[in-house]
mmCIF file of C-alpha atoms in Angstrom:
data_model
loop_
_atom_site.group_PDB
_atom_site.id
_atom_site.type_symbol
_atom_site.label_atom_id
_atom_site.label_comp_id
_atom_site.label_asym_id
_atom_site.label_seq_id
_atom_site.Cartn_x
_atom_site.Cartn_y
_atom_site.Cartn_z
ATOM 1 C CA MET A 1 131.093 121.286 116.422
ATOM 2 C CA SER A 2 129.953 121.196 113.503
ATOM 3 C CA SER A 3 126.170 121.201 112.335
ATOM 4 C CA VAL A 4 124.588 119.721 109.167
ATOM 5 C CA LYS A 5 121.281 120.481 108.056
ATOM 6 C CA VAL A 6 119.678 116.877 107.479
ATOM 7 C CA LEU A 7 116.148 116.091 105.790
ATOM 8 C CA LEU A 8 114.340 113.538 107.396
ATOM 9 C CA ASP A 9 113.941 110.568 106.173
ATOM 10 C CA GLY A 10 109.994 110.216 104.766
ATOM 11 C CA SER A 11 109.072 113.605 105.849
ATOM 12 C CA PHE A 12 110.315 116.411 104.003
ATOM 13 C CA GLU A 13 110.956 117.945 107.187
ATOM 14 C CA ALA A 14 114.346 119.675 107.490
ATOM 15 C CA VAL A 15 116.661 119.770 111.378
ATOM 16 C CA VAL A 16 120.058 120.911 111.877
ATOM 17 C CA VAL A 17 121.861 118.079 114.168
ATOM 18 C CA ASP A 18 125.388 118.118 115.681
ATOM 19 C CA TYR A 19 128.489 115.947 115.090
ATOM 20 C CA LYS A 20 131.288 115.270 116.029
ATOM 21 C CA ASN A 21 134.249 112.897 114.075
ATOM 22 C CA LEU A 22 132.183 112.100 110.921
ATOM 23 C CA LYS A 23 132.944 113.317 107.795
ATOM 24 C CA LEU A 24 129.844 113.893 105.955
ATOM 25 C CA VAL A 25 128.924 115.505 102.788
ATOM 26 C CA LYS A 26 125.882 116.110 101.281
ATOM 27 C CA GLY A 27 124.490 113.373 100.412
ATOM 28 C CA ASP A 28 125.017 111.056 102.749
ATOM 29 C CA THR A 29 121.884 108.589 104.923
ATOM 30 C CA VAL A 30 122.106 109.264 108.640
ATOM 31 C CA ILE A 31 120.741 108.198 112.002
ATOM 32 C CA ILE A 32 120.226 111.111 114.430
ATOM 33 C CA LEU A 33 119.106 110.987 117.804
ATOM 34 C CA ASP A 34 116.681 113.588 118.722
ATOM 35 C CA ASN A 35 114.210 113.850 122.273
ATOM 36 C CA LYS A 36 115.556 110.175 122.896
ATOM 37 C CA VAL A 37 113.907 108.951 119.560
ATOM 38 C CA LEU A 38 115.811 107.329 116.313
ATOM 39 C CA PHE A 39 115.551 108.972 112.669
ATOM 40 C CA SER A 40 116.748 108.636 109.803
ATOM 41 C CA GLY A 41 117.655 111.069 107.116
ATOM 42 C CA GLN A 42 119.768 112.773 104.333
ATOM 43 C CA VAL A 43 122.429 115.416 104.401
ATOM 44 C CA ILE A 44 121.709 118.638 103.023
ATOM 45 C CA GLU A 45 123.541 121.562 103.494
ATOM 46 C CA GLU A 46 125.856 122.792 106.418
ATOM 47 C CA SER A 47 125.165 124.494 109.404
ATOM 48 C CA SER A 48 126.137 127.067 111.752
ATOM 49 C CA ILE A 49 122.935 126.820 113.893
ATOM 50 C CA PHE A 50 123.982 124.921 117.276
ATOM 51 C CA SER A 51 121.503 122.038 118.520
ATOM 52 C CA GLU A 52 120.371 119.819 120.779
ATOM 53 C CA ALA A 53 120.200 116.789 118.413
ATOM 54 C CA SER A 54 122.929 114.999 117.251
ATOM 55 C CA VAL A 55 124.311 112.503 113.991
ATOM 56 C CA VAL A 56 125.243 109.057 115.962
ATOM 57 C CA ARG A 57 126.374 107.673 113.343
ATOM 58 C CA LYS A 58 126.260 107.372 108.642
ATOM 59 C CA ALA A 59 124.172 104.404 107.859
ATOM 60 C CA ASN A 60 125.112 101.145 107.145
ATOM 61 C CA SER A 61 124.122 98.578 104.962
ATOM 62 C CA ASN A 62 122.185 97.152 108.103
ATOM 63 C CA ASP A 63 120.443 101.053 108.685
ATOM 64 C CA LEU A 64 119.517 101.402 105.315
ATOM 65 C CA LYS A 65 117.128 97.340 105.297
ATOM 66 C CA VAL A 66 115.725 99.213 108.005
ATOM 67 C CA ILE A 67 115.151 102.600 106.534
ATOM 68 C CA GLU A 68 113.543 100.792 103.749
ATOM 69 C CA ASN A 69 111.434 98.137 105.530
ATOM 70 C CA ASN A 70 110.302 101.116 107.764
ATOM 71 C CA ARG A 71 108.759 102.511 104.966
ATOM 72 C CA LYS A 72 107.142 99.912 103.166
ATOM 73 C CA ASP A 73 105.482 99.125 106.518
ATOM 74 C CA ALA A 74 104.590 102.842 106.342
ATOM 75 C CA LEU A 75 102.996 102.671 102.981
ATOM 76 C CA LEU A 76 100.557 99.820 104.515
ATOM 77 C CA ALA A 77 99.656 102.156 107.510
ATOM 78 C CA VAL A 78 98.172 105.066 105.358
ATOM 79 C CA ASP A 79 96.347 102.461 103.838
ATOM 80 C CA GLU A 80 94.880 101.034 106.684
ATOM 81 C CA ALA A 81 94.353 104.663 108.311
ATOM 82 C CA LYS A 82 92.603 105.830 105.381
ATOM 83 C CA LYS A 83 90.121 102.182 105.957
ATOM 84 C CA ILE A 84 89.464 103.256 109.230
ATOM 85 C CA VAL A 85 89.379 106.874 108.168
ATOM 86 C CA LYS A 86 86.513 105.921 106.421
ATOM 87 C CA ARG A 87 84.403 104.136 109.306
ATOM 88 C CA LEU A 88 84.637 106.600 111.443
ATOM 89 C CA ASN A 89 83.460 108.531 108.578
ATOM 90 C CA LEU A 90 85.995 111.702 109.182
ATOM 91 C CA ASP A 91 86.438 114.003 106.922
ATOM 92 C CA MET A 92 89.939 114.376 106.199
ATOM 93 C CA ASN A 93 92.457 113.077 103.503
ATOM 94 C CA ILE A 94 95.540 110.562 105.122
ATOM 95 C CA VAL A 95 98.095 111.927 102.739
ATOM 96 C CA ASP A 96 101.462 110.104 103.484
ATOM 97 C CA CYS A 97 102.665 108.447 106.933
ATOM 98 C CA TYR A 98 106.887 107.321 108.788
ATOM 99 C CA TYR A 99 107.687 105.790 111.037
ATOM 100 C CA THR A 100 110.982 107.261 113.070
ATOM 101 C CA PHE A 101 114.475 104.735 112.729
ATOM 102 C CA ASP A 102 113.616 103.319 116.016
ATOM 103 C CA LYS A 103 109.675 102.682 115.164
ATOM 104 C CA LYS A 104 108.943 104.341 118.586
ATOM 105 C CA GLN A 105 107.095 106.854 116.457
ATOM 106 C CA LEU A 106 104.691 106.519 113.901
ATOM 107 C CA PHE A 107 103.285 110.096 112.371
ATOM 108 C CA PHE A 108 100.308 110.071 110.102
ATOM 109 C CA LEU A 109 100.059 113.642 107.293
ATOM 110 C CA PHE A 110 96.546 114.811 106.546
ATOM 111 C CA VAL A 111 95.228 118.111 105.044
ATOM 112 C CA ALA A 112 91.890 119.020 105.836
ATOM 113 C CA GLU A 113 90.155 121.397 105.274
ATOM 114 C CA ALA A 114 88.060 122.383 109.101
ATOM 115 C CA ARG A 115 89.398 121.328 112.871
ATOM 116 C CA ILE A 116 89.795 117.541 113.125
ATOM 117 C CA ASP A 117 88.570 116.047 116.650
ATOM 118 C CA PHE A 118 90.586 112.413 115.703
ATOM 119 C CA ARG A 119 90.701 111.106 118.971
ATOM 120 C CA GLN A 120 89.040 107.700 118.312
ATOM 121 C CA LEU A 121 91.276 107.339 114.855
ATOM 122 C CA VAL A 122 94.417 107.865 117.114
ATOM 123 C CA LYS A 123 92.685 105.057 119.487
ATOM 124 C CA LYS A 124 92.483 102.832 116.942
ATOM 125 C CA LEU A 125 95.390 103.277 115.535
ATOM 126 C CA ALA A 126 97.763 102.835 118.643
ATOM 127 C CA GLU A 127 96.351 99.333 118.934
ATOM 128 C CA LYS A 128 96.645 98.711 115.474
ATOM 129 C CA TYR A 129 100.419 99.241 115.220
ATOM 130 C CA LYS A 130 101.036 99.453 119.635
ATOM 131 C CA THR A 131 103.099 102.341 119.081
ATOM 132 C CA ARG A 132 103.291 106.161 119.938
ATOM 133 C CA ILE A 133 101.126 108.046 117.096
ATOM 134 C CA GLU A 134 100.949 111.311 116.015
ATOM 135 C CA LEU A 135 98.911 113.468 113.268
ATOM 136 C CA ARG A 136 99.873 116.465 111.717
ATOM 137 C CA GLN A 137 97.309 118.522 109.507
ATOM 138 C CA ILE A 138 99.164 120.153 107.197
ATOM 139 C CA GLY A 139 98.367 122.930 104.469
ATOM 140 C CA ILE A 140 97.670 121.775 100.735
ATOM 141 C CA ARG A 141 100.937 123.221 99.417
ATOM 142 C CA ASP A 142 103.584 120.871 101.977
ATOM 143 C CA LYS A 143 100.558 117.731 99.431
ATOM 144 C CA ALA A 144 101.606 118.662 96.702
ATOM 145 C CA LYS A 145 104.946 118.297 98.092
ATOM 146 C CA ARG A 146 104.591 115.392 98.985
ATOM 147 C CA ILE A 147 102.783 114.034 96.467
ATOM 148 C CA GLY A 148 104.713 115.756 93.283
ATOM 149 C CA GLY A 149 103.827 116.473 90.045
ATOM 150 C CA ILE A 150 104.663 118.943 86.649
ATOM 151 C CA GLY A 151 104.578 122.440 87.853
ATOM 152 C CA PRO A 152 104.072 124.618 84.129
ATOM 153 C CA CYS A 153 107.191 125.183 83.524
ATOM 154 C CA GLY A 154 107.029 121.594 81.938
ATOM 155 C CA LEU A 155 109.780 120.194 85.509
ATOM 156 C CA PHE A 156 108.919 118.580 88.310
ATOM 157 C CA LEU A 157 107.406 120.424 90.511
ATOM 158 C CA CYS A 158 110.459 122.621 92.908
ATOM 159 C CA CYS A 159 108.857 121.647 96.251
ATOM 160 C CA ASN A 160 109.326 118.150 95.450
ATOM 161 C CA SER A 161 112.735 118.320 94.100
ATOM 162 C CA PHE A 162 114.764 120.526 96.166
ATOM 163 C CA LEU A 163 113.046 123.575 98.252
ATOM 164 C CA THR A 164 113.577 122.286 101.842
ATOM 165 C CA ASP A 165 111.022 125.705 103.131
ATOM 166 C CA PHE A 166 107.836 127.366 101.748
ATOM 167 C CA ASN A 167 109.575 131.295 101.164
ATOM 168 C CA SER A 168 106.405 134.177 101.644
ATOM 169 C CA VAL A 169 105.302 134.468 98.578
ATOM 170 C CA SER A 170 103.210 137.685 97.549
ATOM 171 C CA ILE A 171 100.314 138.916 94.506
ATOM 172 C CA ASN A 172 103.129 141.744 94.332
ATOM 173 C CA MET A 173 106.046 139.765 93.206
ATOM 174 C CA ALA A 174 103.563 138.711 90.184
ATOM 175 C CA LYS A 175 102.459 142.711 89.428
ATOM 176 C CA ASN A 176 106.243 143.453 89.285
ATOM 177 C CA GLN A 177 106.794 140.644 87.148
ATOM 178 C CA PHE A 178 104.262 142.416 84.290
ATOM 179 C CA LEU A 179 102.565 138.629 84.423
ATOM 180 C CA ALA A 180 98.532 138.429 84.010
ATOM 181 C CA LEU A 181 96.748 138.485 87.232
ATOM 182 C CA ASN A 182 95.507 135.205 86.196
ATOM 183 C CA PRO A 183 95.170 132.233 88.922
ATOM 184 C CA SER A 184 95.807 129.501 86.358
ATOM 185 C CA LYS A 185 98.677 131.248 84.999
ATOM 186 C CA ILE A 186 100.763 132.251 88.605
ATOM 187 C CA ASN A 187 98.644 129.504 90.234
ATOM 188 C CA GLY A 188 100.666 125.807 90.929
ATOM 189 C CA LEU A 189 99.086 122.690 91.674
ATOM 190 C CA CYS A 190 98.850 123.413 94.820
ATOM 191 C CA GLY A 191 96.295 126.350 93.957
ATOM 192 C CA ARG A 192 98.859 128.398 95.836
ATOM 193 C CA LEU A 193 101.117 131.310 94.121
ATOM 194 C CA LEU A 194 103.746 130.364 92.538
ATOM 195 C CA CYS A 195 107.233 128.947 94.681
ATOM 196 C CA CYS A 196 109.415 130.525 91.325
ATOM 197 C CA LEU A 197 107.372 134.262 91.487
ATOM 198 C CA LYS A 198 110.376 134.566 94.178
ATOM 199 C CA TYR A 199 112.821 133.713 92.669
ATOM 200 C CA GLU A 200 113.851 137.000 90.121
ATOM 201 C CA ASP A 201 111.287 138.976 91.981
ATOM 202 C CA GLU A 202 114.992 141.425 93.557
ATOM 203 C CA GLN A 203 115.856 141.417 89.655
ATOM 204 C CA TYR A 204 113.287 142.396 88.516
ATOM 205 C CA SER A 205 112.959 145.027 91.313
ATOM 206 C CA GLN A 206 116.956 146.007 90.695
ATOM 207 C CA LEU A 207 115.485 146.793 86.466
ATOM 208 C CA LYS A 208 113.047 148.780 87.673
ATOM 209 C CA ARG A 209 114.996 151.709 89.510
ATOM 210 C CA GLY A 210 115.435 154.340 87.521
ATOM 211 C CA ALA A 211 112.945 153.490 85.069
ATOM 212 C CA PRO A 212 110.057 155.611 84.005
ATOM 213 C CA LYS A 213 106.631 155.121 84.880
ATOM 214 C CA LEU A 214 103.782 153.963 82.287
ATOM 215 C CA TYR A 215 102.313 156.895 81.251
ATOM 216 C CA SER A 216 104.629 159.482 82.794
ATOM 217 C CA ASP A 217 105.278 162.219 80.691
ATOM 218 C CA TYR A 218 109.090 162.118 79.543
ATOM 219 C CA ASP A 219 111.322 164.960 77.792
ATOM 220 C CA THR A 220 112.963 163.420 73.846
ATOM 221 C CA GLU A 221 115.102 165.268 71.683
ATOM 222 C CA LYS A 222 111.617 165.513 69.631
ATOM 223 C CA GLY A 223 109.969 167.162 72.623
ATOM 224 C CA LYS A 224 107.451 165.457 75.908
ATOM 225 C CA GLY A 225 105.870 163.498 74.721
ATOM 226 C CA LYS A 226 103.845 159.992 77.109
ATOM 227 C CA VAL A 227 105.734 156.744 78.464
ATOM 228 C CA ILE A 228 103.249 153.879 76.272
ATOM 229 C CA HIS A 229 105.408 151.286 77.155
ATOM 230 C CA VAL A 230 108.720 150.158 78.803
ATOM 231 C CA ASP A 231 111.690 147.516 78.128
ATOM 232 C CA ILE A 232 113.564 147.017 81.767
ATOM 233 C CA PHE A 233 115.717 144.472 80.149
ATOM 234 C CA LYS A 234 116.508 146.312 77.101
ATOM 235 C CA GLY A 235 116.699 149.895 79.103
ATOM 236 C CA THR A 236 114.245 151.769 76.038
ATOM 237 C CA LEU A 237 111.073 153.383 76.348
ATOM 238 C CA ASP A 238 107.769 153.994 73.322
ATOM 239 C CA VAL A 239 107.509 157.375 74.078
ATOM 240 C CA GLU A 240 104.034 158.845 71.959
ATOM 241 C CA LEU A 241 104.629 162.797 71.352
ATOM 242 C CA PRO A 242 102.119 165.332 70.890
ATOM 243 C CA ASP A 243 101.543 164.682 67.570
ATOM 244 C CA LYS A 244 100.681 160.646 67.614
ATOM 245 C CA SER A 245 104.053 159.411 66.698
ATOM 246 C CA VAL A 246 105.680 157.115 68.758
ATOM 247 C CA ILE A 247 110.021 157.163 69.416
ATOM 248 C CA CYS A 248 112.358 154.677 71.055
ATOM 249 C CA VAL A 249 114.476 155.873 73.545
ATOM 250 C CA THR A 250 116.793 154.474 75.744
ATOM 251 C CA TYR A 251 117.021 155.716 79.437
ATOM 252 C CA ARG A 252 119.620 152.799 80.871
ATOM 253 C CA ASP A 253 122.601 153.060 79.320
#
């Protein structure tokens, strides 16, 4: 049995599903069955992981109309939920919501600084929409992923464009790439470290292997000096000699 990873419509959550005789390619809209609930989503890549969820069919024209209507109804539900939150004086921000394909469930996504008792909110939403309500608290990185925006590079946010999972990013990656540890330079719109710090970290680590450490002693043809600058891309060093003159030497072929 073959498997594919599907990005659930409206949720930005990727799940693995199995399919049998369907010819699926990246970008296909499909209807999937998971725990007796129908979801819609888009195929993003093949997978070798087994899953109990399965593809029911490729979305037809009627399915696409249902998906579009679900999206419109979900937008209205967000506005209604925000009004109820305000009336209940809850310290939370409703970010988005989405229906399952069969409308058996309505998911609301929210951000909050602390834990929220939203039982009354769920009760009122269930009375309003006559379906199962589920509230999910998300982080600020997830919020940026859903809302989108323009990054410091001038392009659309990676998390909103193509990233399906958040990679672990550490401050050591910024240090490894000789970046100034200025939050305004290394943090994204979400306030967390830029996801793109992960992209070239391994390349920087490879280039730095075998490079002398800054301010270490280094033997040159003109005598021993101290390393004052390392260019890992060119494989060169600036070495300061005892007479304060500086020479450039190559340390890598």
